[in-house]
Short mmCIF file of C-alpha atoms and ligand atoms in Angstrom, two decimals:
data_model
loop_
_atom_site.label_atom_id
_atom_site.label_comp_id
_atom_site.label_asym_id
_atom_site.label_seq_id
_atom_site.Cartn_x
_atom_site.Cartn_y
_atom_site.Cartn_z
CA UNK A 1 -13.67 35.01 8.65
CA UNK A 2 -15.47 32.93 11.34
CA UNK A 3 -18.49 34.76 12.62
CA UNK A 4 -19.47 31.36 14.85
CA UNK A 5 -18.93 27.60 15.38
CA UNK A 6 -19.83 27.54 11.14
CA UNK A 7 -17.25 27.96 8.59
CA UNK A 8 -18.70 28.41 4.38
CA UNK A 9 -19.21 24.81 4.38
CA UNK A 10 -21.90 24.90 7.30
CA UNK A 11 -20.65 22.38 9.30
CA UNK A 12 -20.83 22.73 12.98
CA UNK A 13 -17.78 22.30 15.11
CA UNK A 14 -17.78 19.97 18.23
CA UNK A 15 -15.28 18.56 20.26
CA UNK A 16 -11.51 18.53 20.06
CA UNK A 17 -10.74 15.26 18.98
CA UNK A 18 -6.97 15.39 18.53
CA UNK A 19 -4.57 18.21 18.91
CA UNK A 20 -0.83 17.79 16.88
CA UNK A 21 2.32 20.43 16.64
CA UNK A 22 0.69 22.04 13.29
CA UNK A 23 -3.14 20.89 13.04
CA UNK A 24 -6.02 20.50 14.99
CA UNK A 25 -8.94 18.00 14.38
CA UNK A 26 -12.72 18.48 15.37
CA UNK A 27 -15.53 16.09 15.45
CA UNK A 28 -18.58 17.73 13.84
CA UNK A 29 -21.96 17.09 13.77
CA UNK A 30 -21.60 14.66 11.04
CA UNK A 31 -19.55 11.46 12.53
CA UNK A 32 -17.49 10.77 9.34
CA UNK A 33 -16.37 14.21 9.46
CA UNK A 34 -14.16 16.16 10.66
CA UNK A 35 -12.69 20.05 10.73
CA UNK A 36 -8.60 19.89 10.31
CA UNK A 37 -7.71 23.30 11.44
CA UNK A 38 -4.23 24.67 10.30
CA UNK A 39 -2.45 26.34 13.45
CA UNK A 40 0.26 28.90 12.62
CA UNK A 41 2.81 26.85 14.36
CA UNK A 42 6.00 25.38 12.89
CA UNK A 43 8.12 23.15 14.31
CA UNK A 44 11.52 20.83 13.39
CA UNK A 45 13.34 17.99 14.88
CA UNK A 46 11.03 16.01 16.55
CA UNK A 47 9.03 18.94 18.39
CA UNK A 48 12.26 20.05 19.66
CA UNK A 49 12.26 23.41 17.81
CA UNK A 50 9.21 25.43 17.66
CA UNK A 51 8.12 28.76 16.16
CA UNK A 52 4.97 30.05 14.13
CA UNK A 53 4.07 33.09 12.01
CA UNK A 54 1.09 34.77 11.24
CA UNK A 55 -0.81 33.86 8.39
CA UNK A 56 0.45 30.33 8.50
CA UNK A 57 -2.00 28.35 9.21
CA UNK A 58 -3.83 29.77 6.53
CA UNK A 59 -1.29 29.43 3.62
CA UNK A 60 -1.05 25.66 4.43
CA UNK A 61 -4.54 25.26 4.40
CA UNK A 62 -4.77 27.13 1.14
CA UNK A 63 -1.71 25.06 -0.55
CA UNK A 64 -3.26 22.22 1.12
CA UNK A 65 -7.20 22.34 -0.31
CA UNK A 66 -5.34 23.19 -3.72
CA UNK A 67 -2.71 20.16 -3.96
CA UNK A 68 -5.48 17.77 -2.74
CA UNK A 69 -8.22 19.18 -4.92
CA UNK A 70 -5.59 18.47 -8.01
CA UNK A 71 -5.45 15.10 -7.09
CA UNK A 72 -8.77 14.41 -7.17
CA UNK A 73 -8.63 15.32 -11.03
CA UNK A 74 -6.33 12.20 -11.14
CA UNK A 75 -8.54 10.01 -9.11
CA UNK A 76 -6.37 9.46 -6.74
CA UNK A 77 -8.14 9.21 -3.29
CA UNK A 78 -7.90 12.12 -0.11
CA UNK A 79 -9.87 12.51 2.61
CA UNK A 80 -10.70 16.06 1.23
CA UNK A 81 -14.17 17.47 1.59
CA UNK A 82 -14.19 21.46 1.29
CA UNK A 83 -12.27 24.23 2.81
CA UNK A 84 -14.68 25.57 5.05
CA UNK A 85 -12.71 28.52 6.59
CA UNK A 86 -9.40 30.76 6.29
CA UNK A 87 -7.46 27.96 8.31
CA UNK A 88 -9.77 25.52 8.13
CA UNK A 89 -11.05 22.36 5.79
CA UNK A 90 -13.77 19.36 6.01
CA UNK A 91 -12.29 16.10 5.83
CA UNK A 92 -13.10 12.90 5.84
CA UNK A 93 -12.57 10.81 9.20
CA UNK A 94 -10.07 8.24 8.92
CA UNK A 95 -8.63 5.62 10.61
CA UNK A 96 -4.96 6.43 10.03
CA UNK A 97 -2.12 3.77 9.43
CA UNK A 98 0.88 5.05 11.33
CA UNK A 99 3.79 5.16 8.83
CA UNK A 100 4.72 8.01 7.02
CA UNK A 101 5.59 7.71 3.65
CA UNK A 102 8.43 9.99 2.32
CA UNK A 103 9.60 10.29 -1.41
CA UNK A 104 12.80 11.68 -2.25
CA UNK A 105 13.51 12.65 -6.17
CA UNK A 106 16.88 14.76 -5.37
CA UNK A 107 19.45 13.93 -2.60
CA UNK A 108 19.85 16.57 0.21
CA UNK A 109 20.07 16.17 4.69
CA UNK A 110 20.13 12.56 5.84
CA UNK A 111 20.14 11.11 2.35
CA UNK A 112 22.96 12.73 1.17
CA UNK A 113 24.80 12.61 4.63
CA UNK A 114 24.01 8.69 4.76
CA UNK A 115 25.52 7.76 1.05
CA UNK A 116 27.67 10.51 0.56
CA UNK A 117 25.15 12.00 -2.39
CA UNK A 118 26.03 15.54 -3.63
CA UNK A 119 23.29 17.68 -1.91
CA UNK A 120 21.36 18.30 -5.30
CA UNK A 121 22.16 15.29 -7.13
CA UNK A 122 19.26 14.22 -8.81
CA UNK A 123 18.38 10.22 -8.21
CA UNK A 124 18.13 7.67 -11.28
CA UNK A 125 14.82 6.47 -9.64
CA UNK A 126 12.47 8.07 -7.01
CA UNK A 127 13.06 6.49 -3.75
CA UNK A 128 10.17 5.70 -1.12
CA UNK A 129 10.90 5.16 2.65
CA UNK A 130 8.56 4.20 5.71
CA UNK A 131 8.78 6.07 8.63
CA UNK A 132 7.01 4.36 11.92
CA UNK A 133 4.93 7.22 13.32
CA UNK A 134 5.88 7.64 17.24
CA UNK A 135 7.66 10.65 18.45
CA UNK A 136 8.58 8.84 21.37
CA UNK A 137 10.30 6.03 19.06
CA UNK A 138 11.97 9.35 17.47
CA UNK A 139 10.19 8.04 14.20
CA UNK A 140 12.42 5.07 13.20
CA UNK A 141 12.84 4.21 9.46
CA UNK A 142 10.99 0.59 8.47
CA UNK A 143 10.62 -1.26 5.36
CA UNK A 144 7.08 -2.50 4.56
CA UNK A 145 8.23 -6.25 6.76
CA UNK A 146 8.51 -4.17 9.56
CA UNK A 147 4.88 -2.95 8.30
CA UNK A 148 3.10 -6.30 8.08
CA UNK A 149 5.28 -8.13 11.03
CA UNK A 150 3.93 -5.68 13.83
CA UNK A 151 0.95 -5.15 12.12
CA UNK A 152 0.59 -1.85 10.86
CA UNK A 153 -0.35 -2.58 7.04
CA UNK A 154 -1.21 -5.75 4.84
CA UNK A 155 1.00 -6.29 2.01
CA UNK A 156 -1.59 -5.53 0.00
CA UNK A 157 -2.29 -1.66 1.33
CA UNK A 158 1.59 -1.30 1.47
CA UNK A 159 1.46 -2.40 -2.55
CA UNK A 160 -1.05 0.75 -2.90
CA UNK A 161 0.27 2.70 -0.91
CA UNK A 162 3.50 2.50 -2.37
CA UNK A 163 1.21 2.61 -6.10
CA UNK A 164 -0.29 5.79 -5.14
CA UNK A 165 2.95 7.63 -3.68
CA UNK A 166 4.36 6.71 -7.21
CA UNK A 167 1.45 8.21 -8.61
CA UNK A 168 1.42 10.89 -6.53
CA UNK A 169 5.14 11.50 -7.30
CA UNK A 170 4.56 11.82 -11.16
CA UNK A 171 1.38 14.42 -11.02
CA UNK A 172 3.30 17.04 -8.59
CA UNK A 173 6.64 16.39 -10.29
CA UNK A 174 5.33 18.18 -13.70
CA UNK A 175 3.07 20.32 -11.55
CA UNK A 176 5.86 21.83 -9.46
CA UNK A 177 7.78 21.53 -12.83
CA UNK A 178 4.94 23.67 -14.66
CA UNK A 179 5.60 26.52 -11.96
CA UNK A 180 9.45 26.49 -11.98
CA UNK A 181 9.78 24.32 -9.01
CA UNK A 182 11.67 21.12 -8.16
CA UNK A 183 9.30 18.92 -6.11
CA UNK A 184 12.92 17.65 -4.00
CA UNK A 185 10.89 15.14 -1.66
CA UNK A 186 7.57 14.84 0.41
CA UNK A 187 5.39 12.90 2.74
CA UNK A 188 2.73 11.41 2.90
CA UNK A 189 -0.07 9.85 5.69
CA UNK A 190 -2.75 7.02 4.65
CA UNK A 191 -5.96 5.91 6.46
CA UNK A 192 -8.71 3.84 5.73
CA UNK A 193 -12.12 4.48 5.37
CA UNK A 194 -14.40 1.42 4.82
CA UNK A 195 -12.45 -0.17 2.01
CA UNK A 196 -10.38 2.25 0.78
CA UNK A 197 -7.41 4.27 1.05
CA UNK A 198 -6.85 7.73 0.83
CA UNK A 199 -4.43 10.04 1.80
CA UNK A 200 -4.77 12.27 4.74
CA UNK A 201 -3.23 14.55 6.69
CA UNK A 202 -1.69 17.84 4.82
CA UNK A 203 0.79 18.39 1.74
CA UNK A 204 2.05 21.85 2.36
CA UNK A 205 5.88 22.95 2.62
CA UNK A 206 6.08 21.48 6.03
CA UNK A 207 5.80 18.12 4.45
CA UNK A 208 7.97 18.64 1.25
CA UNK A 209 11.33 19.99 0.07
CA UNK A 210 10.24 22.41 -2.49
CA UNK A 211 13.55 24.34 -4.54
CA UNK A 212 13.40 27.04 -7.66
CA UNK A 213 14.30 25.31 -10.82
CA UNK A 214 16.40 28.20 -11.83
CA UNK A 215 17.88 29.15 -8.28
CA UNK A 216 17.89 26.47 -6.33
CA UNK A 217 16.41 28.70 -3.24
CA UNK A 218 14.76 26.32 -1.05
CA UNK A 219 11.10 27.24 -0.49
CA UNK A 220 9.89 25.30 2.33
CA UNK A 221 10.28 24.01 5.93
CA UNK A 222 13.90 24.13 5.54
CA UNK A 223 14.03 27.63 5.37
CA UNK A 224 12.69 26.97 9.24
CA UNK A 225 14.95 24.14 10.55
CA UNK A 226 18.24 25.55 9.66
CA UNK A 227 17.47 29.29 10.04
CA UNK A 228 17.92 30.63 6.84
CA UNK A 229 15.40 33.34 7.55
CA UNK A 230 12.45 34.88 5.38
CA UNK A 231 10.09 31.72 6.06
CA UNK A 232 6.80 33.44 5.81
CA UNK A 233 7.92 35.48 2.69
CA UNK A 234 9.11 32.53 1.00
CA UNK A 235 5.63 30.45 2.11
CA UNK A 236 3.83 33.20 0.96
CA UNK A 237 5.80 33.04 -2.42
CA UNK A 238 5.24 29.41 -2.97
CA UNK A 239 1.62 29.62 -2.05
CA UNK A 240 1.22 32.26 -5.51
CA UNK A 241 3.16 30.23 -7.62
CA UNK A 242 1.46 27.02 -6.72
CA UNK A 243 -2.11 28.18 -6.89
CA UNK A 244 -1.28 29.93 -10.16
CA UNK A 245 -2.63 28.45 -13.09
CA UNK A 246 0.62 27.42 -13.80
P1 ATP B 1 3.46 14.86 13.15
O1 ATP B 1 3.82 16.31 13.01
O2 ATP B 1 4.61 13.97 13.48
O3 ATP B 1 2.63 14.34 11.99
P2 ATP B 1 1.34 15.54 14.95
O4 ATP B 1 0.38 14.54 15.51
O5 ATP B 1 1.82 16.58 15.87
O6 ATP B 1 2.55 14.70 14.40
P3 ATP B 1 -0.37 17.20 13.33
O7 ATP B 1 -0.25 17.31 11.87
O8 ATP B 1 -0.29 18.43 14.13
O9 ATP B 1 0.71 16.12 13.64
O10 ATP B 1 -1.74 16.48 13.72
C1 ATP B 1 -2.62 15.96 12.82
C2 ATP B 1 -2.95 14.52 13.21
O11 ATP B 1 -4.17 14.14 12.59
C3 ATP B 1 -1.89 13.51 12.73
O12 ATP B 1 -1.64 12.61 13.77
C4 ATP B 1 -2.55 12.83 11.54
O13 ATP B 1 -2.12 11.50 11.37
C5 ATP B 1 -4.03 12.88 11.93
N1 ATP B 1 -4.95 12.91 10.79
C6 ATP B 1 -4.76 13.55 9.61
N2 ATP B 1 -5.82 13.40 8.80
C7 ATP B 1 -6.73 12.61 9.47
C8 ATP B 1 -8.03 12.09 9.15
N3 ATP B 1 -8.61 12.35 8.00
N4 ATP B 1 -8.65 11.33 10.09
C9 ATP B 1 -8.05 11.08 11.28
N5 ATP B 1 -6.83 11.54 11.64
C10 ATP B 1 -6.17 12.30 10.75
P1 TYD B 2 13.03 13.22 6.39
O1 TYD B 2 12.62 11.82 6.11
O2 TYD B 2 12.90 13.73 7.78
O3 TYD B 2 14.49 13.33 5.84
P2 TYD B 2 15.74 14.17 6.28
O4 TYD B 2 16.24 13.57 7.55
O5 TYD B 2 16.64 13.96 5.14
O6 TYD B 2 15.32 15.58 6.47
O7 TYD B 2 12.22 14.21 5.43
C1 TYD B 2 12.03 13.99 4.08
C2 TYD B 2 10.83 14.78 3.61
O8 TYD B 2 9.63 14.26 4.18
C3 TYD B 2 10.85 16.25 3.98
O9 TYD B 2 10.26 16.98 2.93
C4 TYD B 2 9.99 16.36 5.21
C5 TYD B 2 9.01 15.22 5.04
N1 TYD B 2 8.65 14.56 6.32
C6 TYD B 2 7.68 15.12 7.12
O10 TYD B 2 7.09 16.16 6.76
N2 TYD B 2 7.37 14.52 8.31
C7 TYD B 2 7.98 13.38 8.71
O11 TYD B 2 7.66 12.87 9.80
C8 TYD B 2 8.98 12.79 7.87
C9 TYD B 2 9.70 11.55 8.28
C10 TYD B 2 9.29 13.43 6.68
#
């Protein structure tokens, strides 16, 4: 779909600015923005595994620009602008705290491994956990003192941010629910922008454990990390159900 350095949304791509295992960022001609392209890599344990299929990049930017545009409808805050392209969207530049913030509604992996949970069980409570964002650290688990001892968040931002993953939590539970899917866990990135914070980044099924109500098929990254085959079928599958009206 792109004819030139222009996606729908007319904004002209500059420089690389950052390039991760699934994304790339661009500075534009507008300093607060920038173009978060969707690559079609994949990959799992740290970087360690890698693969990519086509067509992915643009499911996760289409899953993407539809989870964060249904947020907005709850005011809840993203750094989402427009999807300007295929693979591409305008977002807003942040300045990103490094923690990522996972919530888990159903045990499964390390959570079950760790306190011997039935993979499947579903937990009395959600449970939110802080992961310190450095692949050379191998990502270590925090709680929010870690956060405000070495600087990363004020209490305050790790009270919202904790607020809005709730919030977050509730709105794509009965979503997901609405389509026949279990919303198992997810993560999420923050950054700031003057005052605020919003969340940034991506919510596709790299970042969440997605399951069928009915069959319990796992519809997401999963399907990637422990080889269970058919991953672009089954992120083509989830991309139709979610961006069905539901
Ligand atoms: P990981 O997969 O562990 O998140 P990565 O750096 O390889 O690491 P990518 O998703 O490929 O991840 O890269 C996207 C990068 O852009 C991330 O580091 C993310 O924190 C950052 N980012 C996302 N949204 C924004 C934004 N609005 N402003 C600035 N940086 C952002
Ligand atoms: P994770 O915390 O890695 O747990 P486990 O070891 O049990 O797999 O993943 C939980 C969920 O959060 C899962 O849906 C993937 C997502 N996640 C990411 O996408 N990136 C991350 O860096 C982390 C820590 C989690």
């Amino acid at each position: 779909m792109e004819s030139d350095n222009k996606g729908e949304f007319n904004m002209e791509k500059r420089d690389l600015l950052y390039e991760g295992k699934a994304k790339i960022l661009y500075l534009t001609e507008d300093t607060d923005l920038l173009i978060q392209m969707f690559k079609d890599e994949l990959t799992a344990f740290n970087g360690t595994k890698k693969g990519s299929f086509d067509g992915k990049g643009e499911i996760c930017n289409a899953i993407s620009t539809y989870l964060f545009e249904y947020l907005e409808n709850y005011h809840v805050l993203t750094h989402f602008v427009s999807k300007s392209t295929d693979t591409e969207m305008v977002v807003k530049r942040l300045e990103m705290i490094p923690i990522e913030i996972v919530v888990r509604n159903i045990a499964t992996a390390n959570l079950s491994k760790t306190y011997n949970l039935a993979e499947g069980d579903v937990l009395q409570y959600p449970i939110i956990e802080y992961f310190l964002k450095d692949d050379q650290l191998g990502d270590p688990m925090i709680n929010e003192h870690h956060a405000y001892a070495m600087g990363y968040a004020t209490p305050e931002e790790m009270r919202m941010i904790s607020r809005v993953a709730s919030k977050v939590n509730a709105i794509f539970k009965s979503f997901f629910d609405r389509r026949g899917l279990l919303l198992v866990d997810f993560k999420l990135e923050f950054g700031k922008l003057a005052k605020n914070l919003l969340i940034g980044d991506e919510i596709t099924p790299d970042t969440c454990r997605i399951w069928d109500k009915k069959t319990n098929k796992k519809m997401d990254k999963d399907r990637f990390r422990y080889d269970m085959g058919q991953v672009d079928k089954v992120y083509n599958e989830l991309k139709d159900r979610i961006l069905s009206a539901g």
